[in-house]
CSV table of C-alpha atoms in Angstrom, one decimal:
chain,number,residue,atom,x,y,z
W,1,UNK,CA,0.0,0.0,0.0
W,2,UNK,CA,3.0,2.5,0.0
W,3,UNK,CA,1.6,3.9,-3.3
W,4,UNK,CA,-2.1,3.9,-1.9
W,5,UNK,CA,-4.0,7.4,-1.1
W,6,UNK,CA,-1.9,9.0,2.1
W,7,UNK,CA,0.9,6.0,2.0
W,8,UNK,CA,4.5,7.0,2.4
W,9,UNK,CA,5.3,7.3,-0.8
W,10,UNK,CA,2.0,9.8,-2.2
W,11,UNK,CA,2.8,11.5,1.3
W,12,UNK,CA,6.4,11.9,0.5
W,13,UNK,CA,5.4,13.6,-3.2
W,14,UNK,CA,3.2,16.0,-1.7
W,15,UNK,CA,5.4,17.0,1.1
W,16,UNK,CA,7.6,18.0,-1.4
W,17,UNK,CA,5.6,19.7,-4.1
W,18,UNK,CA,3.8,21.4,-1.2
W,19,UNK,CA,6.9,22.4,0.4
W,20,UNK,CA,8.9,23.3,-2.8
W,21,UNK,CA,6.7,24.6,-4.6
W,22,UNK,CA,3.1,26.7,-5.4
W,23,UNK,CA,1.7,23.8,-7.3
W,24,UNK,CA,-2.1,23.2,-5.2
W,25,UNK,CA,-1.4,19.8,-4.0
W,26,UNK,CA,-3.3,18.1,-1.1
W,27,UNK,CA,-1.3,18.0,2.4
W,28,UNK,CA,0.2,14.7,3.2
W,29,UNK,CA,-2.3,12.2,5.4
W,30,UNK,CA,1.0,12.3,7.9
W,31,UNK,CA,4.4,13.6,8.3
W,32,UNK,CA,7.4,11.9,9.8
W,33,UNK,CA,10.9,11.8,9.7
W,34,UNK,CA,10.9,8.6,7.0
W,35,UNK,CA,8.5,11.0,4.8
W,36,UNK,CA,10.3,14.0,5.3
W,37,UNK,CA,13.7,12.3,3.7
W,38,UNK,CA,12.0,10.7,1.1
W,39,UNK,CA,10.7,14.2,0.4
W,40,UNK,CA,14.3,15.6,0.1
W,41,UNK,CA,15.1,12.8,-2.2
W,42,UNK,CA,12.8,14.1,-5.0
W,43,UNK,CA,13.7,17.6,-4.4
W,44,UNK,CA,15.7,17.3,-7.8
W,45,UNK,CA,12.3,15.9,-9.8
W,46,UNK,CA,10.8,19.4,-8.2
W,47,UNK,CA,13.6,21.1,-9.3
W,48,UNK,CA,12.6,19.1,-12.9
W,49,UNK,CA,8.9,20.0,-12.5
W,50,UNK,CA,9.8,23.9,-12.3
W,51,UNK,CA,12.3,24.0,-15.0
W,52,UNK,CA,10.8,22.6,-17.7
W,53,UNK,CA,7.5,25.3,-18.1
W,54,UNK,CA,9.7,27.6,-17.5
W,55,UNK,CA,12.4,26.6,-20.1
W,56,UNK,CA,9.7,26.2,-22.4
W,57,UNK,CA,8.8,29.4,-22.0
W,58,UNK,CA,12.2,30.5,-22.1
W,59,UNK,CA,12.5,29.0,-25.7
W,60,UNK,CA,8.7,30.2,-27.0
W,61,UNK,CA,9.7,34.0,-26.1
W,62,UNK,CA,13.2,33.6,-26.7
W,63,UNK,CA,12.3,35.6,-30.5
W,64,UNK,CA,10.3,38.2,-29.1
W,65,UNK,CA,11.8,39.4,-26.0
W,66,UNK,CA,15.8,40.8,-25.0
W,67,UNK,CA,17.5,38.3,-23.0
W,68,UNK,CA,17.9,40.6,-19.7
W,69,UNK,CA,14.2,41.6,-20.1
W,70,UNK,CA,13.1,37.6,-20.5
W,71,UNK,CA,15.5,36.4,-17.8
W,72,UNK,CA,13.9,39.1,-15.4
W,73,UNK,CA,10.3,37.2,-16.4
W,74,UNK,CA,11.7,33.8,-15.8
W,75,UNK,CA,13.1,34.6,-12.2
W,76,UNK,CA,10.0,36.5,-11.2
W,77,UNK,CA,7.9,33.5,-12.7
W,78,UNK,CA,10.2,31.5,-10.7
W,79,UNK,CA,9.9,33.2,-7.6
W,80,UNK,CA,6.0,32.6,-7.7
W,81,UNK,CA,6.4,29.5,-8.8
W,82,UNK,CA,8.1,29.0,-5.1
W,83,UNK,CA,5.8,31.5,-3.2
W,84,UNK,CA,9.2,32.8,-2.4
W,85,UNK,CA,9.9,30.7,0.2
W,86,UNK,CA,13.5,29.6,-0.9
W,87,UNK,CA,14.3,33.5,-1.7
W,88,UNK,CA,12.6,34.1,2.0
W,89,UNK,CA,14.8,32.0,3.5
W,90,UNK,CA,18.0,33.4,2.3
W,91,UNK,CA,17.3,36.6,3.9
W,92,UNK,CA,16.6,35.3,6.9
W,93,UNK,CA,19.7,33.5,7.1
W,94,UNK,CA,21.4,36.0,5.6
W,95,UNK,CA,20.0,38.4,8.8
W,96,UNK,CA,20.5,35.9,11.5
W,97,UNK,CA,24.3,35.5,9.9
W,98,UNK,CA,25.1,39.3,9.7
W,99,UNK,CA,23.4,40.1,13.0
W,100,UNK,CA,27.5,39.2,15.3
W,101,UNK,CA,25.1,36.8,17.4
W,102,UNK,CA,25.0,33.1,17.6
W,103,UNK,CA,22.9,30.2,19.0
W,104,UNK,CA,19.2,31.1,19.9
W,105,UNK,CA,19.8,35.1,19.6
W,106,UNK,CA,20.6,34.6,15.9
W,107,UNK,CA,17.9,31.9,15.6
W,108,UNK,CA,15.5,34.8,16.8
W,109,UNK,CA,16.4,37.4,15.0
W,110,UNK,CA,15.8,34.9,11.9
W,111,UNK,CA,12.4,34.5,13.3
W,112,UNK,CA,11.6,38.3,12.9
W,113,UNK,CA,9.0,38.8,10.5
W,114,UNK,CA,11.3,41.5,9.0
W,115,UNK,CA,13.4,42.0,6.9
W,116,UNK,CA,16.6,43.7,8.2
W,117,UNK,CA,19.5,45.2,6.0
W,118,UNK,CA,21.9,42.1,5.2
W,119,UNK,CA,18.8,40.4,3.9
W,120,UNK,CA,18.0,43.1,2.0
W,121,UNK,CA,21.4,43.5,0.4
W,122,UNK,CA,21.9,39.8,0.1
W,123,UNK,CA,18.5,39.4,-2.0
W,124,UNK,CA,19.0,42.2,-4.2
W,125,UNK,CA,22.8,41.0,-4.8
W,126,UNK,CA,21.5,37.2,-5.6
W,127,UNK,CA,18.5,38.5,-8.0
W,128,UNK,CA,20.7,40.7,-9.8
W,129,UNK,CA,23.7,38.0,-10.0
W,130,UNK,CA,20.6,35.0,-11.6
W,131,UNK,CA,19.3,38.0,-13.9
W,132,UNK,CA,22.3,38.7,-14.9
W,133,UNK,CA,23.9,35.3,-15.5
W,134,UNK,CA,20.6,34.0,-17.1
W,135,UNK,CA,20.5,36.6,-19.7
W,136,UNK,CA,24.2,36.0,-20.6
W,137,UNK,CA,23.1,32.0,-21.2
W,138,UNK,CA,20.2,33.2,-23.3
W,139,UNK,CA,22.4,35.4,-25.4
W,140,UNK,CA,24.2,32.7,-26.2
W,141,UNK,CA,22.0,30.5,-27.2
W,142,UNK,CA,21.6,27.7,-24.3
W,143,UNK,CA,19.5,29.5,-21.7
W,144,UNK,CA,16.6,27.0,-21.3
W,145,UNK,CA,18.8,24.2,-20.5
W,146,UNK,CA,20.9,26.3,-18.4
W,147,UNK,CA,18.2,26.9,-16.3
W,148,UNK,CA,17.1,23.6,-16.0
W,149,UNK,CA,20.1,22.2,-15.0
W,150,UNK,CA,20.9,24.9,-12.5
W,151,UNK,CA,16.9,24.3,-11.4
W,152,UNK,CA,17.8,19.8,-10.6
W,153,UNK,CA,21.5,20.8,-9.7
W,154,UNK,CA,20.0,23.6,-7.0
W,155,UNK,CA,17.0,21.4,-5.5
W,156,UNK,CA,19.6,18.5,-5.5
W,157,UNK,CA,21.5,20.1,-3.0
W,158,UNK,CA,18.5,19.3,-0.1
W,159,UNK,CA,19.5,16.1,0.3
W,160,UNK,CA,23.5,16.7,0.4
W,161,UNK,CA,22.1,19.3,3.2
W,162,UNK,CA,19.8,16.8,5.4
W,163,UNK,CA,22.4,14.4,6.1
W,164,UNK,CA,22.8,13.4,9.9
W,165,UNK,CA,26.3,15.7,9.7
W,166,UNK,CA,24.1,19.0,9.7
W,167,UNK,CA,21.4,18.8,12.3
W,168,UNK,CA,18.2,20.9,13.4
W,169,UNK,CA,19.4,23.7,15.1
W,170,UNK,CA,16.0,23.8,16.9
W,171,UNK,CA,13.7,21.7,18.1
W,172,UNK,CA,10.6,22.7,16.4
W,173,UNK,CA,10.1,23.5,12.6
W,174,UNK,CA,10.7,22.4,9.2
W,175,UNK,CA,14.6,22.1,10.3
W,176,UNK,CA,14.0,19.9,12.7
W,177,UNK,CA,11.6,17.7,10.5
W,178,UNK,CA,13.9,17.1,7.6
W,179,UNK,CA,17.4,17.7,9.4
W,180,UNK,CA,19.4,13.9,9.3
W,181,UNK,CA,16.5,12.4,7.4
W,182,UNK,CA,18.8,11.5,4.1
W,183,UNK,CA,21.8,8.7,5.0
W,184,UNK,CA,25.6,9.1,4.0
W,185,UNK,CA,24.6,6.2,1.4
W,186,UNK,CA,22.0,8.3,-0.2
W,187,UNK,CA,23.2,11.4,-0.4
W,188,UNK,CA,26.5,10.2,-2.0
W,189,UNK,CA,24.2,8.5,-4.5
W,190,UNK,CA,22.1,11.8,-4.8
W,191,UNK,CA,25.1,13.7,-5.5
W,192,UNK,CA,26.7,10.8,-8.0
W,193,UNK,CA,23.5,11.3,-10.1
W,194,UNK,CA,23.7,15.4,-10.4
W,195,UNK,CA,27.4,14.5,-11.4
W,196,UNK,CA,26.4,12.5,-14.3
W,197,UNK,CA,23.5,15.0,-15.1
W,198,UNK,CA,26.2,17.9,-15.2
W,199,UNK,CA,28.2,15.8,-17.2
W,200,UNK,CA,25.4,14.7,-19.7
W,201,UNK,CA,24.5,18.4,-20.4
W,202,UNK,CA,27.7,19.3,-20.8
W,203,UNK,CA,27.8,17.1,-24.1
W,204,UNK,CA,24.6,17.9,-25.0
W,205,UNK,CA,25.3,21.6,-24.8
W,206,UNK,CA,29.2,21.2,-26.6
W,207,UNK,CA,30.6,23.1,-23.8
W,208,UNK,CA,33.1,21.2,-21.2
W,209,UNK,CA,33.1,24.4,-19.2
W,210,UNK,CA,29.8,23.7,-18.0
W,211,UNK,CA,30.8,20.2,-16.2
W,212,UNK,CA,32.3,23.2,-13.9
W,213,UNK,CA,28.6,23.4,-12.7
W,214,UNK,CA,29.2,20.9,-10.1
W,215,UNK,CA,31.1,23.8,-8.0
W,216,UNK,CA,27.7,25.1,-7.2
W,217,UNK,CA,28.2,22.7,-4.8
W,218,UNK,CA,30.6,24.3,-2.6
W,219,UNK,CA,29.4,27.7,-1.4
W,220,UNK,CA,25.5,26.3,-0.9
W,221,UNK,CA,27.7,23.3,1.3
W,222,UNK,CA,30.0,26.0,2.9
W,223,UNK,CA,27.1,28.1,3.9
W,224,UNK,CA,25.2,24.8,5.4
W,225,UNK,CA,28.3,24.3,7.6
W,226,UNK,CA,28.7,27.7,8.6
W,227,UNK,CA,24.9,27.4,10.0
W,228,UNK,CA,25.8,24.9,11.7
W,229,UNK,CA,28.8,26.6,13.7
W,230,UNK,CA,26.6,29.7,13.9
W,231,UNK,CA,23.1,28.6,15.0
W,232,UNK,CA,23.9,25.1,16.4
W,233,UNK,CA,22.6,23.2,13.4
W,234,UNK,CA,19.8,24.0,9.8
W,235,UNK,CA,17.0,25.6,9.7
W,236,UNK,CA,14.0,26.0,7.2
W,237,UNK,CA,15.7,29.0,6.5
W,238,UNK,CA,18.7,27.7,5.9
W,239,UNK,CA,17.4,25.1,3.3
W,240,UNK,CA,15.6,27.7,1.2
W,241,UNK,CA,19.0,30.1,1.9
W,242,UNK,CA,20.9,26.4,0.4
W,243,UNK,CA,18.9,26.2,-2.6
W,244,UNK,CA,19.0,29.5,-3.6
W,245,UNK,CA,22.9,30.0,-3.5
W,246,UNK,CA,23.4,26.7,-5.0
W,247,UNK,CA,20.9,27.9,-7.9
W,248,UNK,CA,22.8,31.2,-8.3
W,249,UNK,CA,25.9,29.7,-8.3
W,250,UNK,CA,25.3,27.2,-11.0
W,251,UNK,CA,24.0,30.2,-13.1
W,252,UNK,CA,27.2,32.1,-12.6
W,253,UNK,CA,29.4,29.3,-13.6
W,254,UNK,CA,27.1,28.4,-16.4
W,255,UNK,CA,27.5,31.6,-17.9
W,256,UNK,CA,31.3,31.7,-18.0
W,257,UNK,CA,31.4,27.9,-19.4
């Protein structure tokens, strides 16, 4: 029955659609920690689901609009796509990082409904940087499936994040939900399959710069760890703050492939 209405498995699809996304899904008949790494596991098909419309797009308007004015659309559209949550989250961390303090005082000031200066800066820094990067990809020809990789590469990174090495840095929340749900075994797996993916497109697209891709790895990592040294462990926030640098990144790199 673990395909059945509310077993794991449909639970585990619309935790993560419902999570990742805007797409109207029905809540899961139960959460738990099993569910909640399964979730993570598909968190590149997500990253699949909101690529390819978008890429589409991308391709349909690629003749009628200039490449800085369409990549603006496409991160917008993305950004609703998302309900903002991942862009959200970045500030957050991005304030609870800036703000000198550590442990729960940092943790609280990430739980401001504000939005205070570093996550203001930090957010108009990142938009500017996919903008930017996207339209140069566009120019060039091989925007759409730029974005699409950058899109499974990005979302990929959720399960290289919920590995029992980073843990919930509190005890209540999405954090502390998804936080050491995904084992060594499967994250290692996770991560060889976005290494063949970046390889793949690389010889799709003719450009062996673009295995280079995989370096988006680092920084969203690095900032993971950092979290941890800084609040005590991840948070929701720090997920969404994850995906989002790793999605910038891979943009970045793209464009200079």
């Amino acid at each position: 029955m673990c395909g059945g209405p509310g077993g794991p498995a449909v639970n585990a699809v619309r935790l993560a659609l419902g999570t990742l996304t805007a797409v109207p899904v029905a809540a899961p008949a139960s959460v738990d920690r099993r569910t909640a790494g399964r979730a993570m596991l598909l968190a590149p098909v997500v990253g699949l689901v909101l690529g390819l419309p978008l890429a589409v797009a991308a391709v349909l308007l690629d003749d009628l609009l200039a490449p800085p004015v369409l990549a603006a659309l496409v991160v917008s559209a993305l950004a609703l796509l998302t309900r903002g949550l991942h862009l959200d989250g970045l500030a957050d961390t991005a304030d609870g990082l800036g703000s000198g303090r550590s442990g729960a005082e940092a943790l609280a000031v990430m739980r401001r409904s504000d939005i205070g200066p570093f996550g203001v800066v930090t957010l108009v820094l990142v938009l500017l940087l996919q903008v930017t990067a996207l339209a140069a990809c566009l120019a060039r020809g091989d925007g759409a499936l730029v974005l699409l990789l950058a899109l499974v590469v990005s979302r990929g990174l959720l399960p290289l994040a919920a590995v029992p090495a980073l843990p919930a840095a509190r005890a209540d929340g999405l954090g502390a939900t998804v936080a050491g749900t995904v084992s060594r075994r499967s994250a290692v797996l996770v991560a060889l399959g976005l290494a063949l993916l970046v390889i793949a497109t690389a010889l799709v697209d003719g450009r062996q710069g673009m295995t280079l891709v995989l370096l988006a790895v680092v920084p969203a990592l690095a900032l993971a760890l950092r979290c941890r040294t800084r609040f005590g462990g991840v948070t929701g926030d720090v997920y969404g703050a994850v995906v989002e640098t790793g999605f910038t990144a891979a943009l970045v790199i793209a464009s200079g492939a």
